[in-house]
Short mmCIF file of C-alpha atoms and ligand atoms in Angstrom, two decimals:
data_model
loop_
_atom_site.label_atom_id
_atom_site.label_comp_id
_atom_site.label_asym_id
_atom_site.label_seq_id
_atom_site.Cartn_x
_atom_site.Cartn_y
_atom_site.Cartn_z
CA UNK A 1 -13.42 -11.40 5.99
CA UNK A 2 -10.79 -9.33 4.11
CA UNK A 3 -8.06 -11.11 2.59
CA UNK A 4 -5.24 -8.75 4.45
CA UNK A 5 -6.98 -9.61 7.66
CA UNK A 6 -6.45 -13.38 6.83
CA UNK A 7 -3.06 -12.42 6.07
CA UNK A 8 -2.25 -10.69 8.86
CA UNK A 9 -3.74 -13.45 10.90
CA UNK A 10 -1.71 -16.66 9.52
CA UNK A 11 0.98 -18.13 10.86
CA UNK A 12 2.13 -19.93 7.90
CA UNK A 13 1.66 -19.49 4.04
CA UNK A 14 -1.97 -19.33 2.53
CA UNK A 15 -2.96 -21.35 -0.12
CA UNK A 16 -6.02 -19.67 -2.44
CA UNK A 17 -7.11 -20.45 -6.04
CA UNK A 18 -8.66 -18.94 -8.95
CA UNK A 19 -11.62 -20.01 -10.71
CA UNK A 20 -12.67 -19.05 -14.20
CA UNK A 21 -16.65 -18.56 -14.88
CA UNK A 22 -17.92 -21.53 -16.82
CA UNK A 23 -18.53 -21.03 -20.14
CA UNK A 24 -22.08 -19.68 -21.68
CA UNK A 25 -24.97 -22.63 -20.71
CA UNK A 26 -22.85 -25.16 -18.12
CA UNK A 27 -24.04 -25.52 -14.66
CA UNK A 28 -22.57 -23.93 -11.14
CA UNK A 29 -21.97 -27.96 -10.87
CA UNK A 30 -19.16 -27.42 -13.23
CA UNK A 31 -17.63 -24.91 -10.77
CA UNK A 32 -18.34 -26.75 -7.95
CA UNK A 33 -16.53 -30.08 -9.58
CA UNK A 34 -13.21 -28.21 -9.74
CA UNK A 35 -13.58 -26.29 -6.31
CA UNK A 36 -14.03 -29.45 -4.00
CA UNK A 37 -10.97 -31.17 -5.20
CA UNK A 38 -9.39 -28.01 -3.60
CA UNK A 39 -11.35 -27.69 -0.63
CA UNK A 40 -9.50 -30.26 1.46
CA UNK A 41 -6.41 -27.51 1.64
CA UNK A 42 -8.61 -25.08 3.06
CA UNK A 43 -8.32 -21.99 0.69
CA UNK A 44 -9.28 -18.70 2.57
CA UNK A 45 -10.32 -16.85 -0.15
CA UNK A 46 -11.42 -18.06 -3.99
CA UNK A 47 -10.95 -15.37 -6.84
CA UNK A 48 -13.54 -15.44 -9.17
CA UNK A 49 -12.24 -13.77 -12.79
CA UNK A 50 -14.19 -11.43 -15.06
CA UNK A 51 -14.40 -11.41 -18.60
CA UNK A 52 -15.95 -8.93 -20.52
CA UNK A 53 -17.94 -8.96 -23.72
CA UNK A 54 -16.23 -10.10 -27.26
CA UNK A 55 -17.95 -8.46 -30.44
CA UNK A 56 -18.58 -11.02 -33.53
CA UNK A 57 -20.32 -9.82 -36.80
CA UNK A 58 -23.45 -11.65 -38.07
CA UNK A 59 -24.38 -11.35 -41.40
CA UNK A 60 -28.03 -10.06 -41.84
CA UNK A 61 -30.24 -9.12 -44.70
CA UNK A 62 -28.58 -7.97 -48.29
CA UNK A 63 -25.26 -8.60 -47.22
CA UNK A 64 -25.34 -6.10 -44.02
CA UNK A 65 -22.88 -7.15 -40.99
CA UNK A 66 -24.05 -6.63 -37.84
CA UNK A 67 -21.48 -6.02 -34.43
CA UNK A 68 -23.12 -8.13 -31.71
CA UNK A 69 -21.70 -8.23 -28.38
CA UNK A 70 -21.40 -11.66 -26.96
CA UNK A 71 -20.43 -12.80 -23.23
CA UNK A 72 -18.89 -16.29 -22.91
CA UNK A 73 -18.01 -16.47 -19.39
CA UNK A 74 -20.84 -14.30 -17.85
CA UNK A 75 -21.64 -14.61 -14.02
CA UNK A 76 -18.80 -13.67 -11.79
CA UNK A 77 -20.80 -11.96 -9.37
CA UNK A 78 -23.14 -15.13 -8.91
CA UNK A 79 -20.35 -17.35 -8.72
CA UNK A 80 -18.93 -15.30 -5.51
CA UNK A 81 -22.25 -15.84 -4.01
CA UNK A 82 -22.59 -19.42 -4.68
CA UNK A 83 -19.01 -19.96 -3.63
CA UNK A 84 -19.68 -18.22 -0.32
CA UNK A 85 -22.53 -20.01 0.48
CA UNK A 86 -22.04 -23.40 -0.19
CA UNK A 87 -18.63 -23.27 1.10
CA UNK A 88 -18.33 -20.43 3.73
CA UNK A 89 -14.78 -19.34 2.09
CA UNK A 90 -14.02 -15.90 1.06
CA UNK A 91 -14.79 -14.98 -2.53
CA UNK A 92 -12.95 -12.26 -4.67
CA UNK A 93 -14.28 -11.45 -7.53
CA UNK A 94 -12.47 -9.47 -10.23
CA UNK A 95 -13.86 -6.11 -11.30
CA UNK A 96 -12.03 -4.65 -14.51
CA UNK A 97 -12.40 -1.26 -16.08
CA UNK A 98 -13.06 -2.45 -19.17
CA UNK A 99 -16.64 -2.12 -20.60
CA UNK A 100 -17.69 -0.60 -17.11
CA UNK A 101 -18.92 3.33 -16.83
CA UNK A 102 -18.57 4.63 -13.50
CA UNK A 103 -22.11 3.95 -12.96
CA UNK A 104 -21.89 0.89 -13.48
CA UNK A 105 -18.85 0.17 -11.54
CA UNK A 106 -20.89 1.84 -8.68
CA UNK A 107 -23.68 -0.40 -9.41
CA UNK A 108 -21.22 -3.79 -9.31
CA UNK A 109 -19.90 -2.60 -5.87
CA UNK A 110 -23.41 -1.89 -4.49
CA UNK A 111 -24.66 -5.46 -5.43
CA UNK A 112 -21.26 -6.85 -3.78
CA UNK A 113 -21.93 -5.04 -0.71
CA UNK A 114 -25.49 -6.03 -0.75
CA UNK A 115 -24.02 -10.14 -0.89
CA UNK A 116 -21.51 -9.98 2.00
CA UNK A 117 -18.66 -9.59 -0.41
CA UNK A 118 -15.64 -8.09 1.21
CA UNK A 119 -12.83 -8.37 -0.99
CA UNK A 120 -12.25 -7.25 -4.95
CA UNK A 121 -9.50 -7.28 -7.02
CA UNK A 122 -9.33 -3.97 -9.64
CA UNK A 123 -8.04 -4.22 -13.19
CA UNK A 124 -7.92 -2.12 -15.43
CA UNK A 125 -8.36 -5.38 -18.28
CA UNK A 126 -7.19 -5.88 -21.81
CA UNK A 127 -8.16 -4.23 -25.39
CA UNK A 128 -10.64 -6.12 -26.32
CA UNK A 129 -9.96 -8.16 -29.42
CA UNK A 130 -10.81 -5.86 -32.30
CA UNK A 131 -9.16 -2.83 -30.50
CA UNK A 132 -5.21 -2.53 -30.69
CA UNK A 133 -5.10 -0.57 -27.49
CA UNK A 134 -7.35 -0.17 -24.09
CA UNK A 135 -10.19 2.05 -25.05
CA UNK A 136 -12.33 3.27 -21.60
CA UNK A 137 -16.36 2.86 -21.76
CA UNK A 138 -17.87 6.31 -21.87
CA UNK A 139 -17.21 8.28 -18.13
CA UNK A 140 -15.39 5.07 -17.43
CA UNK A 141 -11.73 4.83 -16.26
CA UNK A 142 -8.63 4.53 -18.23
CA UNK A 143 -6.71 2.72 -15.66
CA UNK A 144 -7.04 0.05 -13.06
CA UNK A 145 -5.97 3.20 -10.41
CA UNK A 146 -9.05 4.87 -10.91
CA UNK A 147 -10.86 2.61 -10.09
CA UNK A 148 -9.49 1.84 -6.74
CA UNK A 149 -9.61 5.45 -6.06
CA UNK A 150 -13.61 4.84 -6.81
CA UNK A 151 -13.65 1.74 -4.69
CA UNK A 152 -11.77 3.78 -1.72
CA UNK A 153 -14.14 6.94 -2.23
CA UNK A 154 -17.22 4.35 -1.76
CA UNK A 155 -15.15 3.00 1.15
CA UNK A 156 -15.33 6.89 2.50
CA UNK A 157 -19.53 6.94 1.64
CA UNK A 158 -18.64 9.38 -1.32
CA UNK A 159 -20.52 7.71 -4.27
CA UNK A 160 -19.92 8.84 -7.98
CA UNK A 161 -23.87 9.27 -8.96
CA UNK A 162 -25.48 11.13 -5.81
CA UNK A 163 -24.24 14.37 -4.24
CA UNK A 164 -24.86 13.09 -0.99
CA UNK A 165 -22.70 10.79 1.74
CA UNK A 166 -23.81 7.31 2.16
CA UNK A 167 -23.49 4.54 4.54
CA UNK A 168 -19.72 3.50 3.33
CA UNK A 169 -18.84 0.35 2.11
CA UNK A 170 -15.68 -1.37 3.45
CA UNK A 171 -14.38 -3.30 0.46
CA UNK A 172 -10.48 -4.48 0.92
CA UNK A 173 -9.00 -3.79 -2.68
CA UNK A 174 -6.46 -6.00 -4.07
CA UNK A 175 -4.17 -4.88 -7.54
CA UNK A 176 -2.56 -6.25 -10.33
CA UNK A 177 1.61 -6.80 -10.34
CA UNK A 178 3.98 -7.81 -13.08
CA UNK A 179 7.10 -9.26 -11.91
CA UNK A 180 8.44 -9.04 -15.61
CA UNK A 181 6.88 -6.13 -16.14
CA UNK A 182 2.98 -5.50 -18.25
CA UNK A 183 3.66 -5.49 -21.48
CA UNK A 184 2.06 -1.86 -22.19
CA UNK A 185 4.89 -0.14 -20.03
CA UNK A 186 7.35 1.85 -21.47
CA UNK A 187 10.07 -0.09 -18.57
CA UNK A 188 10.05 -2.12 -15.27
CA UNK A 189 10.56 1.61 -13.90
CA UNK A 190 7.23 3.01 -14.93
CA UNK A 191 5.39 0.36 -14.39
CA UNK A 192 6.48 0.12 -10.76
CA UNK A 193 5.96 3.88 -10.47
CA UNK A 194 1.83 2.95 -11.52
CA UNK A 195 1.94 0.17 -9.22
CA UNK A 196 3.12 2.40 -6.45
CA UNK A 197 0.55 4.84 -7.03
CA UNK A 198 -2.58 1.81 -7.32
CA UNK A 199 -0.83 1.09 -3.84
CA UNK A 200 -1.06 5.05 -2.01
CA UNK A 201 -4.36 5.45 -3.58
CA UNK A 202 -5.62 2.71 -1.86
CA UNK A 203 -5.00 -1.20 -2.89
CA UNK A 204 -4.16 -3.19 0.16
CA UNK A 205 -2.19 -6.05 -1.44
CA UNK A 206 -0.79 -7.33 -4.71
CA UNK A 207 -1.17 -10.50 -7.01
CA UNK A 208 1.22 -11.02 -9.31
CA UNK A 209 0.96 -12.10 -12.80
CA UNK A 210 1.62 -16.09 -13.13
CA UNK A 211 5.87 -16.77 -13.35
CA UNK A 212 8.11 -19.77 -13.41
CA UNK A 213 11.14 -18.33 -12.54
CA UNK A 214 11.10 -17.31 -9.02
CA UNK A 215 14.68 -15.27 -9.23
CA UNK A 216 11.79 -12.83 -11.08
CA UNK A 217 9.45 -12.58 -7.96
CA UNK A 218 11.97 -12.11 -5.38
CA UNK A 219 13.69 -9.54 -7.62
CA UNK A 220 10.13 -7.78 -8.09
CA UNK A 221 9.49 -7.67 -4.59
CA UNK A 222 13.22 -6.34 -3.73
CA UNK A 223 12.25 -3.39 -6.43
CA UNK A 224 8.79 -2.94 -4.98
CA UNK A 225 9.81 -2.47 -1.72
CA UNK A 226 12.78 -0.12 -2.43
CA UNK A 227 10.35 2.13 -3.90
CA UNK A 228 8.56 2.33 -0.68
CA UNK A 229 5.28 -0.57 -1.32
CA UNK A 230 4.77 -1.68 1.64
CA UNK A 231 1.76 -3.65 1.25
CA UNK A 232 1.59 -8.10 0.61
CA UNK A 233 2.58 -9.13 -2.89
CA UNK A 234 1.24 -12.31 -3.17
CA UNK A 235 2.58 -14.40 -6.38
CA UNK A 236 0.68 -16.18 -8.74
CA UNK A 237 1.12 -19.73 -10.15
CA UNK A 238 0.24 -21.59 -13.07
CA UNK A 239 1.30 -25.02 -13.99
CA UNK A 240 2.02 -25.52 -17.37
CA UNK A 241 -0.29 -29.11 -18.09
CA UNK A 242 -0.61 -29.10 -21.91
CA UNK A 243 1.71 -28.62 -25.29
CA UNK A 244 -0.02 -25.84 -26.55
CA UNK A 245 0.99 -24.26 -22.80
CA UNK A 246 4.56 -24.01 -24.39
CA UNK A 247 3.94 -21.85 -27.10
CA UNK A 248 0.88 -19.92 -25.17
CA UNK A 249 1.73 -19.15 -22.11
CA UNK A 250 4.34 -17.02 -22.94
CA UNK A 251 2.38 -14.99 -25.97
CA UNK A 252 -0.75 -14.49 -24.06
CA UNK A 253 0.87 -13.72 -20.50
CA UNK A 254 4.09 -11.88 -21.88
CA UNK A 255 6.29 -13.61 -19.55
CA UNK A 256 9.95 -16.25 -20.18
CA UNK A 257 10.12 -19.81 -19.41
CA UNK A 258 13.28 -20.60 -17.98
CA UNK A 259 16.06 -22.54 -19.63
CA UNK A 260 15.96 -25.30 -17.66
CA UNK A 261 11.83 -25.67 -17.38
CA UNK A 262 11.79 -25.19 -21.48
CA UNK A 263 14.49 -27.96 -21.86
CA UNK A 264 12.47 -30.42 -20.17
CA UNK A 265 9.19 -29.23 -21.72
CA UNK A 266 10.87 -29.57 -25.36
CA UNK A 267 11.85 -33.53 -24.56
CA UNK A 268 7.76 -33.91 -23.84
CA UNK A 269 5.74 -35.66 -27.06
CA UNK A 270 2.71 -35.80 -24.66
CA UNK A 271 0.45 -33.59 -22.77
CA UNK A 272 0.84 -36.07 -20.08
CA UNK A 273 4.63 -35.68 -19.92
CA UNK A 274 3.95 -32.00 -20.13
CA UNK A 275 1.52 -32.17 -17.21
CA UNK A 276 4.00 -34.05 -15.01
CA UNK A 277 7.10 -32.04 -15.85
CA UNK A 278 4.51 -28.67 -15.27
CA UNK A 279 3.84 -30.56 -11.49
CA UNK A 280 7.37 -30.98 -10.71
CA UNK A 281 8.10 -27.53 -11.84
CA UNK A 282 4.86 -25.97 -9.13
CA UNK A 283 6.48 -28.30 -6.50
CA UNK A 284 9.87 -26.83 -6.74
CA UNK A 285 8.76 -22.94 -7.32
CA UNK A 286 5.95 -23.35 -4.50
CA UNK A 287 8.21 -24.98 -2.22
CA UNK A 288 11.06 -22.23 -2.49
CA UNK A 289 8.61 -19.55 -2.33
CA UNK A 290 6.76 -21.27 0.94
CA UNK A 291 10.52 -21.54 2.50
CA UNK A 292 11.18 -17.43 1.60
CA UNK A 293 8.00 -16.72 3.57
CA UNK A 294 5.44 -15.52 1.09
CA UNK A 295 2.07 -14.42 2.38
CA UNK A 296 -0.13 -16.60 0.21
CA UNK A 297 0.65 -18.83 -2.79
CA UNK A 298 -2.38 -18.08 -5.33
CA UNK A 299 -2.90 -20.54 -8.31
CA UNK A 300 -4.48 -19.64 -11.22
CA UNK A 301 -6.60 -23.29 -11.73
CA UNK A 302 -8.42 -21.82 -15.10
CA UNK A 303 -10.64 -24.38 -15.65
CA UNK A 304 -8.84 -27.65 -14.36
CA UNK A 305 -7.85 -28.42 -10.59
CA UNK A 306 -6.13 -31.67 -10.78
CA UNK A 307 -2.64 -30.29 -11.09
CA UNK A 308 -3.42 -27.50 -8.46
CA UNK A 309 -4.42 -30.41 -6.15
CA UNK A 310 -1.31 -32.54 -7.05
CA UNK A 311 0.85 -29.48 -6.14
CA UNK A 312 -1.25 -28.39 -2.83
CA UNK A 313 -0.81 -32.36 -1.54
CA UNK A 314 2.51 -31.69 -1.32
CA UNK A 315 2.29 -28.52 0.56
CA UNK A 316 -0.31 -27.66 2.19
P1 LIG B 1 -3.14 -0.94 -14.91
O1 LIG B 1 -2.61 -0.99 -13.52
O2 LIG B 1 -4.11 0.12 -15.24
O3 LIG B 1 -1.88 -0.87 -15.88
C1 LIG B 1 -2.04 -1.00 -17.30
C2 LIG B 1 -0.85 -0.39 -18.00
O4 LIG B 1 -0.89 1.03 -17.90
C3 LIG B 1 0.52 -0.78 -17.44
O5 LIG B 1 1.42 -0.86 -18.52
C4 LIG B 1 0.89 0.35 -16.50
O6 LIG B 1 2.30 0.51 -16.38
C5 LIG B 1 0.24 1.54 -17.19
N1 LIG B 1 -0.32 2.51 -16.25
C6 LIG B 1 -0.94 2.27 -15.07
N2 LIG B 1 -1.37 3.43 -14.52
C7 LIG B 1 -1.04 4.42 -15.39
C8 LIG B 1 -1.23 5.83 -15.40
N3 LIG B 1 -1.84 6.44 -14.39
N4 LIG B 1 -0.76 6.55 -16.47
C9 LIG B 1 -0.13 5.93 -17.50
N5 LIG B 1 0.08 4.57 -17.53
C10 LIG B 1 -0.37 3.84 -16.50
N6 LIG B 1 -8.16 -9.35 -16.96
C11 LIG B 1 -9.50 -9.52 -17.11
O7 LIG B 1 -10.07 -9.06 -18.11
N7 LIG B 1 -10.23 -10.19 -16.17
C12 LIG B 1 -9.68 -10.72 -15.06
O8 LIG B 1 -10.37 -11.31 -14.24
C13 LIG B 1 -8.27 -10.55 -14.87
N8 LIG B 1 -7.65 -11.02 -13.75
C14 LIG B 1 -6.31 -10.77 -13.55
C15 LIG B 1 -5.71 -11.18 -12.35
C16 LIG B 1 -4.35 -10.94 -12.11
C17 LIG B 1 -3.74 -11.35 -10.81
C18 LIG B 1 -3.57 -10.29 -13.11
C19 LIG B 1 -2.10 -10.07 -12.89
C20 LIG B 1 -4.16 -9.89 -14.30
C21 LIG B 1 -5.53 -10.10 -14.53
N9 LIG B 1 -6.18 -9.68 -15.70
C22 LIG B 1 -7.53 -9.86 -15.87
C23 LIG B 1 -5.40 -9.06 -16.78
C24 LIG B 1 -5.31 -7.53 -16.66
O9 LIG B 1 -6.59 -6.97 -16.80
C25 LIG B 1 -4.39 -7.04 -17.76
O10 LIG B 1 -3.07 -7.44 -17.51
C26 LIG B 1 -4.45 -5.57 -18.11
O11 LIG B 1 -3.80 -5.37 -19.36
C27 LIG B 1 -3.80 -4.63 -17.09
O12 LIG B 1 -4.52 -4.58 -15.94
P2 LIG B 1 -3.94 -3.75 -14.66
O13 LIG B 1 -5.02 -3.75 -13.67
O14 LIG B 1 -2.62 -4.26 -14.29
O15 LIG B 1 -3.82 -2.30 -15.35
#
């Protein structure tokens, strides 16, 4: 089932999770060990991230370096399947631009299609490492609106490699949103313009980058709808559940920490003080955003559920 359909069909806020593909040589037991915790909340729909390749240089003979592409977290597609089946819940898996001709974007969708899989989320991803800025793959696309407009042509049986109409698919397409703003945009402005246009070319709904300050979402989706988007924006949380979360959430993500979350996180010596404070924190935002009426609350698990849980228990 599409995720807008089981938006449009709640009566009350959703609760769905994101999973992160195991690392290279651990077992679909690792994925299920963090999904069941979860389960008892009754998630309608489990993202399923992508990551695409990193390059490392081995040294070969007389001194000569070689660029070898590595994956770490390879099997997204799988993972939807084996989420679907064992569990009968929804899975979305991400599909980025990165690394992807259109081919084989047209490929990825055809295998989806060929699983059951209704639902995708389109990204455009990040540079990858060694690359200052995004650089497309070879007749790929530059931007994560392209490929929704590829997504909504297969939706229309128009396919990139054959001439011909096919059967259609029927994929519902979600998109990427920044409440403070992706850190490539030139201003809040522009970047809402994009978003606006990944929105009339054909994504059905939003998920927004992770925040702690939810002043930010409800300001984002004020903005987003005075521009005419129309469409769910579903916001994304993280809790913070480790020290190193202080320094890295904000570099990696490009978002703030509050003043009043940071005070409380700089009185922590412990990850375990940091975890609780980072539960308390979820509570609060996911209780104010449940009381304003959002669609959906998604949380980003990563790789750990046990805060996710602690936060859903009081919820959901
Ligand atoms: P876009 O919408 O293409 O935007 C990228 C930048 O270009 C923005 O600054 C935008 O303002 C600008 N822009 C957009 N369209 C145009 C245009 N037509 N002309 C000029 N400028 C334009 N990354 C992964 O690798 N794997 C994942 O699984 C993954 N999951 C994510 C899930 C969520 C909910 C979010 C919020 C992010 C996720 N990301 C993931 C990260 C994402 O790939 C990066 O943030 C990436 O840098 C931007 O992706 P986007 O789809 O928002 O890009």
């Amino acid at each position: 089932m599409k995720v807008i359909d089981h938006i449009k069909e709640a009566k009350d806020t959703l609760f769905s999770f994101e999973i992160l593909p195991p690392l290279k040589g651990k077992s679909i037991q690792s994925i299920y060990n963090g999904i069941d915790p979860l389960m008892e909340f009754k998630p309608k729909f489990i993202n399923v991230t992508y990551h695409r390749e990193e390059y490392v240089y081995k040294e070969r003979d007389k001194g000569l370096l070689e660029k070898v592409s590595i994956r770490k977290r390879p099997g997204t597609v799988g993972i939807c399947a084996a989420i679907m089946n064992k569990y009968h819940v929804d899975a979305v898996p991400h599909l980025i631009c990165g690394g992807f001709s259109k081919e084989d974007t047209e490929n990825a969708l055809i295998d989806l299609q060929f699983l059951g899989i209704d639902n995708v989320l389109a990204l455009r991803g990040d540079p990858i490492k060694t690359e200052a800025t995004f650089k497309p793959e070879v007749n790929g696309h530059n931007y994560a609106v392209e490929l929704i407009e590829q997504i909504q042509n297969m939706n229309k049986g128009q396919y990139t490699l054959d001439d011909i109409h096919l059967e259609p698919t029927d994929f519902c397409v979600g998109a990427a949103g920044y409440p403070e703003k992706h850190f490539e945009a030139m201003n809040m402005a522009t970047d809402l313009q994009y978003l606006k246009q990944k929105v009339d070319r054909g994504a059905d709904y939003i998920v927004t980058q992770l925040f702690y300050d939810n002043a930010k979402y409800f300001d984002f989706v004020k903005k987003c709808r005075d521009i005419g988007i129309t469409v769910p924006i579903i916001p994304g949380l993280k809790p913070i559940s480790n020290l190193r979360h202080i320094s890295f959430l904000p570099k990696f993500f490009h978002i703030d920490l509050p003043m009043e979350l940071s005070t409380e996180l700089l009185k922590c010596k412990t990850n375990d003080e940091v975890k609780q404070v980072g539960i308390e924190w979820g509570i609060q935002q996911s209780k104010e955003l449940k009381a304003a009426g959002v669609p959906c609350i998604h949380y980003y698990t990563m790789t750990n559920s046990s805060e996710v849980r602690k936060i859903a228990s009081e919820l959901f």
